[in-house]
């Protein structure tokens, strides 16, 4: 859990403002997020480190944890 607020999700030509917690993000979505510094740094790890991403998305700790996403 991070202190991040999704302000808007762009999906094709549709803009979803302030999507709810049940909104499912899809491949190709563009997100506008608001976050404090700690949350920003956590998101940076989630988007660049495979193990952090898998843990955030699936709750799985991978044996390949902390390898870079290419």
mmCIF file of N, CA, C and O in Angstrom:
data_model
loop_
_atom_site.group_PDB
_atom_site.id
_atom_site.type_symbol
_atom_site.label_atom_id
_atom_site.label_comp_id
_atom_site.label_asym_id
_atom_site.label_seq_id
_atom_site.Cartn_x
_atom_site.Cartn_y
_atom_site.Cartn_z
ATOM 1 N N UNK A 1 0.845 -1.180 0.000
ATOM 2 C CA UNK A 1 0.000 0.000 0.000
ATOM 3 C C UNK A 1 0.888 1.240 0.000
ATOM 4 O O UNK A 1 1.873 1.306 0.725
ATOM 5 N N UNK A 2 0.537 2.182 -0.840
ATOM 6 C CA UNK A 2 1.272 3.442 -0.899
ATOM 7 C C UNK A 2 0.287 4.603 -0.850
ATOM 8 O O UNK A 2 -0.901 4.435 -1.104
ATOM 9 N N UNK A 3 0.798 5.763 -0.512
ATOM 10 C CA UNK A 3 -0.039 6.972 -0.486
ATOM 11 C C UNK A 3 -0.079 7.588 -1.871
ATOM 12 O O UNK A 3 0.564 8.603 -2.140
ATOM 13 N N UNK A 4 -0.824 6.945 -2.758
ATOM 14 C CA UNK A 4 -0.942 7.388 -4.141
ATOM 15 C C UNK A 4 -2.421 7.546 -4.455
ATOM 16 O O UNK A 4 -3.241 6.713 -4.072
ATOM 17 N N UNK A 5 -2.745 8.614 -5.164
ATOM 18 C CA UNK A 5 -4.119 8.838 -5.600
ATOM 19 C C UNK A 5 -4.134 8.871 -7.117
ATOM 20 O O UNK A 5 -3.390 9.646 -7.739
ATOM 21 N N UNK A 6 -4.950 8.014 -7.714
ATOM 22 C CA UNK A 6 -5.127 8.042 -9.165
ATOM 23 C C UNK A 6 -6.096 9.167 -9.497
ATOM 24 O O UNK A 6 -7.259 9.134 -9.101
ATOM 25 N N UNK A 7 -5.596 10.173 -10.187
ATOM 26 C CA UNK A 7 -6.434 11.307 -10.553
ATOM 27 C C UNK A 7 -7.203 11.043 -11.848
ATOM 28 O O UNK A 7 -8.347 11.461 -11.984
ATOM 29 N N UNK A 8 -6.527 10.337 -12.780
ATOM 30 C CA UNK A 8 -7.185 10.071 -14.056
ATOM 31 C C UNK A 8 -6.497 8.892 -14.736
ATOM 32 O O UNK A 8 -5.291 8.692 -14.589
ATOM 33 N N UNK A 9 -7.289 8.124 -15.468
ATOM 34 C CA UNK A 9 -6.769 7.057 -16.313
ATOM 35 C C UNK A 9 -7.280 7.325 -17.727
ATOM 36 O O UNK A 9 -8.484 7.492 -17.939
ATOM 37 N N UNK A 10 -6.347 7.386 -18.671
ATOM 38 C CA UNK A 10 -6.717 7.517 -20.078
ATOM 39 C C UNK A 10 -6.663 6.142 -20.703
ATOM 40 O O UNK A 10 -5.650 5.443 -20.608
ATOM 41 N N UNK A 11 -7.756 5.754 -21.316
ATOM 42 C CA UNK A 11 -7.850 4.469 -22.007
ATOM 43 C C UNK A 11 -8.400 4.772 -23.386
ATOM 44 O O UNK A 11 -9.589 5.042 -23.549
ATOM 45 N N UNK A 12 -7.504 4.758 -24.376
ATOM 46 C CA UNK A 12 -7.927 5.137 -25.719
ATOM 47 C C UNK A 12 -8.396 6.579 -25.711
ATOM 48 O O UNK A 12 -7.682 7.476 -25.270
ATOM 49 N N UNK A 13 -9.630 6.805 -26.156
ATOM 50 C CA UNK A 13 -10.197 8.151 -26.176
ATOM 51 C C UNK A 13 -11.004 8.470 -24.922
ATOM 52 O O UNK A 13 -11.597 9.542 -24.830
ATOM 53 N N UNK A 14 -11.059 7.548 -23.980
ATOM 54 C CA UNK A 14 -11.850 7.743 -22.760
ATOM 55 C C UNK A 14 -10.973 8.192 -21.598
ATOM 56 O O UNK A 14 -9.897 7.647 -21.382
ATOM 57 N N UNK A 15 -11.471 9.184 -20.857
ATOM 58 C CA UNK A 15 -10.793 9.642 -19.644
ATOM 59 C C UNK A 15 -11.649 9.249 -18.443
ATOM 60 O O UNK A 15 -12.830 9.598 -18.373
ATOM 61 N N UNK A 16 -11.068 8.501 -17.528
ATOM 62 C CA UNK A 16 -11.757 8.095 -16.303
ATOM 63 C C UNK A 16 -11.163 8.914 -15.165
ATOM 64 O O UNK A 16 -10.022 8.682 -14.758
ATOM 65 N N UNK A 17 -11.917 9.882 -14.663
ATOM 66 C CA UNK A 17 -11.415 10.737 -13.595
ATOM 67 C C UNK A 17 -11.727 10.129 -12.239
ATOM 68 O O UNK A 17 -12.799 9.574 -12.027
ATOM 69 N N UNK A 18 -10.752 10.223 -11.350
ATOM 70 C CA UNK A 18 -10.849 9.685 -9.994
ATOM 71 C C UNK A 18 -11.434 8.268 -9.979
ATOM 72 O O UNK A 18 -12.461 8.004 -9.359
ATOM 73 N N UNK A 19 -10.762 7.332 -10.684
ATOM 74 C CA UNK A 19 -11.276 5.958 -10.718
ATOM 75 C C UNK A 19 -11.300 5.349 -9.318
ATOM 76 O O UNK A 19 -10.432 5.635 -8.494
ATOM 77 N N UNK A 20 -12.298 4.527 -9.064
ATOM 78 C CA UNK A 20 -12.452 3.886 -7.761
ATOM 79 C C UNK A 20 -11.458 2.758 -7.548
ATOM 80 O O UNK A 20 -10.719 2.363 -8.456
ATOM 81 N N UNK A 21 -11.439 2.218 -6.348
ATOM 82 C CA UNK A 21 -10.522 1.132 -5.997
ATOM 83 C C UNK A 21 -10.791 -0.132 -6.802
ATOM 84 O O UNK A 21 -9.908 -0.973 -6.939
ATOM 85 N N UNK A 22 -11.996 -0.277 -7.337
ATOM 86 C CA UNK A 22 -12.340 -1.467 -8.110
ATOM 87 C C UNK A 22 -12.015 -1.320 -9.601
ATOM 88 O O UNK A 22 -12.205 -2.246 -10.372
ATOM 89 N N UNK A 23 -11.503 -0.161 -10.005
ATOM 90 C CA UNK A 23 -11.143 0.078 -11.404
ATOM 91 C C UNK A 23 -9.928 -0.765 -11.752
ATOM 92 O O UNK A 23 -8.914 -0.736 -11.057
ATOM 93 N N UNK A 24 -10.008 -1.538 -12.831
ATOM 94 C CA UNK A 24 -8.903 -2.406 -13.228
ATOM 95 C C UNK A 24 -8.087 -1.744 -14.333
ATOM 96 O O UNK A 24 -8.611 -1.421 -15.389
ATOM 97 N N UNK A 25 -6.820 -1.563 -14.066
ATOM 98 C CA UNK A 25 -5.915 -0.974 -15.037
ATOM 99 C C UNK A 25 -5.595 -2.017 -16.100
ATOM 100 O O UNK A 25 -5.403 -3.196 -15.790
ATOM 101 N N UNK A 26 -5.531 -1.577 -17.348
ATOM 102 C CA UNK A 26 -5.244 -2.475 -18.460
ATOM 103 C C UNK A 26 -3.980 -2.025 -19.175
ATOM 104 O O UNK A 26 -3.573 -0.862 -19.093
ATOM 105 N N UNK A 27 -3.377 -2.954 -19.891
ATOM 106 C CA UNK A 27 -2.206 -2.632 -20.696
ATOM 107 C C UNK A 27 -2.563 -1.497 -21.646
ATOM 108 O O UNK A 27 -3.611 -1.516 -22.276
ATOM 109 N N UNK A 28 -1.705 -0.501 -21.713
ATOM 110 C CA UNK A 28 -1.929 0.639 -22.595
ATOM 111 C C UNK A 28 -2.560 1.830 -21.898
ATOM 112 O O UNK A 28 -2.566 2.931 -22.440
ATOM 113 N N UNK A 29 -3.107 1.627 -20.694
ATOM 114 C CA UNK A 29 -3.669 2.749 -19.937
ATOM 115 C C UNK A 29 -2.571 3.736 -19.589
ATOM 116 O O UNK A 29 -1.428 3.350 -19.342
ATOM 117 N N UNK A 30 -2.924 5.003 -19.570
ATOM 118 C CA UNK A 30 -2.021 6.041 -19.103
ATOM 119 C C UNK A 30 -2.596 6.592 -17.808
ATOM 120 O O UNK A 30 -3.791 6.861 -17.723
ATOM 121 N N UNK A 31 -1.736 6.743 -16.796
ATOM 122 C CA UNK A 31 -2.200 7.156 -15.473
ATOM 123 C C UNK A 31 -1.643 8.514 -15.091
ATOM 124 O O UNK A 31 -0.471 8.800 -15.339
ATOM 125 N N UNK A 32 -2.479 9.315 -14.455
ATOM 126 C CA UNK A 32 -2.057 10.555 -13.823
ATOM 127 C C UNK A 32 -2.211 10.323 -12.332
ATOM 128 O O UNK A 32 -3.322 10.103 -11.839
ATOM 129 N N UNK A 33 -1.082 10.325 -11.618
ATOM 130 C CA UNK A 33 -1.072 9.980 -10.205
ATOM 131 C C UNK A 33 -0.579 11.158 -9.376
ATOM 132 O O UNK A 33 0.252 11.940 -9.831
ATOM 133 N N UNK A 34 -1.059 11.245 -8.147
ATOM 134 C CA UNK A 34 -0.541 12.180 -7.157
ATOM 135 C C UNK A 34 0.034 11.353 -6.020
ATOM 136 O O UNK A 34 -0.583 10.384 -5.585
ATOM 137 N N UNK A 35 1.233 11.732 -5.552
ATOM 138 C CA UNK A 35 1.894 10.945 -4.512
ATOM 139 C C UNK A 35 2.849 11.821 -3.717
ATOM 140 O O UNK A 35 3.373 12.808 -4.231
ATOM 141 N N UNK A 36 3.081 11.417 -2.465
ATOM 142 C CA UNK A 36 4.123 12.086 -1.693
ATOM 143 C C UNK A 36 5.477 11.492 -2.093
ATOM 144 O O UNK A 36 5.555 10.548 -2.879
ATOM 145 N N UNK A 37 6.560 12.020 -1.547
ATOM 146 C CA UNK A 37 7.909 11.602 -1.950
ATOM 147 C C UNK A 37 8.145 10.106 -1.702
ATOM 148 O O UNK A 37 8.665 9.393 -2.551
ATOM 149 N N UNK A 38 7.760 9.599 -0.534
ATOM 150 C CA UNK A 38 7.972 8.181 -0.211
ATOM 151 C C UNK A 38 7.195 7.291 -1.173
ATOM 152 O O UNK A 38 7.702 6.268 -1.639
ATOM 153 N N UNK A 39 5.963 7.664 -1.479
ATOM 154 C CA UNK A 39 5.150 6.878 -2.405
ATOM 155 C C UNK A 39 5.745 6.916 -3.806
ATOM 156 O O UNK A 39 5.760 5.904 -4.514
ATOM 157 N N UNK A 40 6.251 8.085 -4.207
ATOM 158 C CA UNK A 40 6.890 8.204 -5.518
ATOM 159 C C UNK A 40 8.074 7.248 -5.624
ATOM 160 O O UNK A 40 8.229 6.547 -6.625
ATOM 161 N N UNK A 41 8.886 7.201 -4.575
ATOM 162 C CA UNK A 41 10.049 6.317 -4.592
ATOM 163 C C UNK A 41 9.626 4.850 -4.615
ATOM 164 O O UNK A 41 10.249 4.025 -5.296
ATOM 165 N N UNK A 42 8.557 4.498 -3.900
ATOM 166 C CA UNK A 42 8.051 3.126 -3.931
ATOM 167 C C UNK A 42 7.532 2.784 -5.327
ATOM 168 O O UNK A 42 7.786 1.687 -5.839
ATOM 169 N N UNK A 43 6.826 3.711 -5.953
ATOM 170 C CA UNK A 43 6.328 3.478 -7.313
ATOM 171 C C UNK A 43 7.478 3.317 -8.297
ATOM 172 O O UNK A 43 7.413 2.485 -9.199
ATOM 173 N N UNK A 44 8.528 4.095 -8.109
ATOM 174 C CA UNK A 44 9.687 3.971 -8.981
ATOM 175 C C UNK A 44 10.248 2.545 -8.920
ATOM 176 O O UNK A 44 10.563 1.946 -9.947
ATOM 177 N N UNK A 45 10.327 1.984 -7.714
ATOM 178 C CA UNK A 45 10.781 0.596 -7.574
ATOM 179 C C UNK A 45 9.804 -0.372 -8.236
ATOM 180 O O UNK A 45 10.207 -1.301 -8.940
ATOM 181 N N UNK A 46 8.514 -0.162 -8.016
ATOM 182 C CA UNK A 46 7.492 -1.053 -8.575
ATOM 183 C C UNK A 46 7.559 -1.077 -10.102
ATOM 184 O O UNK A 46 7.410 -2.126 -10.724
ATOM 185 N N UNK A 47 7.830 0.079 -10.710
ATOM 186 C CA UNK A 47 7.852 0.159 -12.170
ATOM 187 C C UNK A 47 9.193 -0.217 -12.783
ATOM 188 O O UNK A 47 9.288 -0.376 -13.997
ATOM 189 N N UNK A 48 10.247 -0.386 -11.975
ATOM 190 C CA UNK A 48 11.556 -0.678 -12.558
ATOM 191 C C UNK A 48 12.197 -1.967 -12.046
ATOM 192 O O UNK A 48 13.156 -2.433 -12.648
ATOM 193 N N UNK A 49 11.689 -2.542 -10.967
ATOM 194 C CA UNK A 49 12.283 -3.753 -10.399
ATOM 195 C C UNK A 49 11.260 -4.886 -10.467
ATOM 196 O O UNK A 49 10.182 -4.795 -9.877
ATOM 197 N N UNK A 50 11.601 -5.924 -11.210
ATOM 198 C CA UNK A 50 10.646 -7.014 -11.455
ATOM 199 C C UNK A 50 10.080 -7.605 -10.161
ATOM 200 O O UNK A 50 8.879 -7.816 -10.041
ATOM 201 N N UNK A 51 10.910 -7.879 -9.178
ATOM 202 C CA UNK A 51 10.427 -8.466 -7.926
ATOM 203 C C UNK A 51 9.454 -7.557 -7.208
ATOM 204 O O UNK A 51 8.441 -8.007 -6.669
ATOM 205 N N UNK A 52 9.717 -6.258 -7.202
ATOM 206 C CA UNK A 52 8.814 -5.298 -6.562
ATOM 207 C C UNK A 52 7.492 -5.232 -7.320
ATOM 208 O O UNK A 52 6.416 -5.164 -6.719
ATOM 209 N N UNK A 53 7.556 -5.277 -8.648
ATOM 210 C CA UNK A 53 6.346 -5.257 -9.473
ATOM 211 C C UNK A 53 5.486 -6.486 -9.205
ATOM 212 O O UNK A 53 4.277 -6.375 -8.975
ATOM 213 N N UNK A 54 6.100 -7.655 -9.222
ATOM 214 C CA UNK A 54 5.340 -8.892 -9.001
ATOM 215 C C UNK A 54 4.726 -8.926 -7.609
ATOM 216 O O UNK A 54 3.611 -9.390 -7.433
ATOM 217 N N UNK A 55 5.454 -8.411 -6.630
ATOM 218 C CA UNK A 55 4.910 -8.361 -5.271
ATOM 219 C C UNK A 55 3.733 -7.392 -5.197
ATOM 220 O O UNK A 55 2.698 -7.696 -4.601
ATOM 221 N N UNK A 56 3.857 -6.232 -5.832
ATOM 222 C CA UNK A 56 2.788 -5.235 -5.798
ATOM 223 C C UNK A 56 1.538 -5.714 -6.524
ATOM 224 O O UNK A 56 0.420 -5.498 -6.072
ATOM 225 N N UNK A 57 1.729 -6.391 -7.658
ATOM 226 C CA UNK A 57 0.595 -6.818 -8.479
ATOM 227 C C UNK A 57 -0.016 -8.127 -7.992
ATOM 228 O O UNK A 57 -1.227 -8.258 -7.895
ATOM 229 N N UNK A 58 0.841 -9.089 -7.657
ATOM 230 C CA UNK A 58 0.360 -10.436 -7.353
ATOM 231 C C UNK A 58 0.553 -10.861 -5.903
ATOM 232 O O UNK A 58 0.034 -11.883 -5.488
ATOM 233 N N UNK A 59 1.358 -10.113 -5.157
ATOM 234 C CA UNK A 59 1.657 -10.513 -3.788
ATOM 235 C C UNK A 59 2.679 -11.632 -3.724
ATOM 236 O O UNK A 59 2.918 -12.208 -2.684
ATOM 237 N N UNK A 60 3.306 -11.941 -4.873
ATOM 238 C CA UNK A 60 4.286 -13.029 -4.941
ATOM 239 C C UNK A 60 5.693 -12.494 -4.739
ATOM 240 O O UNK A 60 6.072 -11.497 -5.316
ATOM 241 N N UNK A 61 6.444 -13.212 -3.947
ATOM 242 C CA UNK A 61 7.874 -12.918 -3.856
ATOM 243 C C UNK A 61 8.576 -13.871 -4.809
ATOM 244 O O UNK A 61 8.562 -15.074 -4.614
ATOM 245 N N UNK A 62 9.158 -13.320 -5.833
ATOM 246 C CA UNK A 62 9.786 -14.123 -6.881
ATOM 247 C C UNK A 62 11.195 -14.546 -6.482
ATOM 248 O O UNK A 62 11.907 -13.812 -5.823
ATOM 249 N N UNK A 63 11.603 -15.744 -6.931
ATOM 250 C CA UNK A 63 12.986 -16.165 -6.705
ATOM 251 C C UNK A 63 13.948 -15.272 -7.486
ATOM 252 O O UNK A 63 15.121 -15.227 -7.214
ATOM 253 N N UNK A 64 13.420 -14.553 -8.481
ATOM 254 C CA UNK A 64 14.228 -13.629 -9.278
ATOM 255 C C UNK A 64 14.078 -12.195 -8.758
ATOM 256 O O UNK A 64 14.344 -11.262 -9.466
ATOM 257 N N UNK A 65 13.663 -12.042 -7.517
ATOM 258 C CA UNK A 65 13.356 -10.718 -6.997
ATOM 259 C C UNK A 65 14.520 -9.756 -7.167
ATOM 260 O O UNK A 65 15.693 -10.141 -7.084
ATOM 261 N N UNK A 66 14.177 -8.544 -7.421
ATOM 262 C CA UNK A 66 15.056 -7.396 -7.573
ATOM 263 C C UNK A 66 15.898 -7.425 -8.834
ATOM 264 O O UNK A 66 16.888 -6.765 -8.934
ATOM 265 N N UNK A 67 15.459 -8.176 -9.838
ATOM 266 C CA UNK A 67 16.111 -8.062 -11.138
ATOM 267 C C UNK A 67 15.420 -6.938 -11.908
ATOM 268 O O UNK A 67 14.225 -6.704 -11.754
ATOM 269 N N UNK A 68 16.164 -6.246 -12.707
ATOM 270 C CA UNK A 68 15.628 -5.109 -13.448
ATOM 271 C C UNK A 68 14.622 -5.569 -14.493
ATOM 272 O O UNK A 68 14.772 -6.633 -15.085
ATOM 273 N N UNK A 69 13.601 -4.759 -14.711
ATOM 274 C CA UNK A 69 12.633 -5.015 -15.771
ATOM 275 C C UNK A 69 13.204 -4.436 -17.054
ATOM 276 O O UNK A 69 13.639 -3.301 -17.096
ATOM 277 N N UNK A 70 13.225 -5.244 -18.110
ATOM 278 C CA UNK A 70 13.796 -4.745 -19.364
ATOM 279 C C UNK A 70 12.723 -4.567 -20.398
ATOM 280 O O UNK A 70 11.626 -4.969 -20.285
#
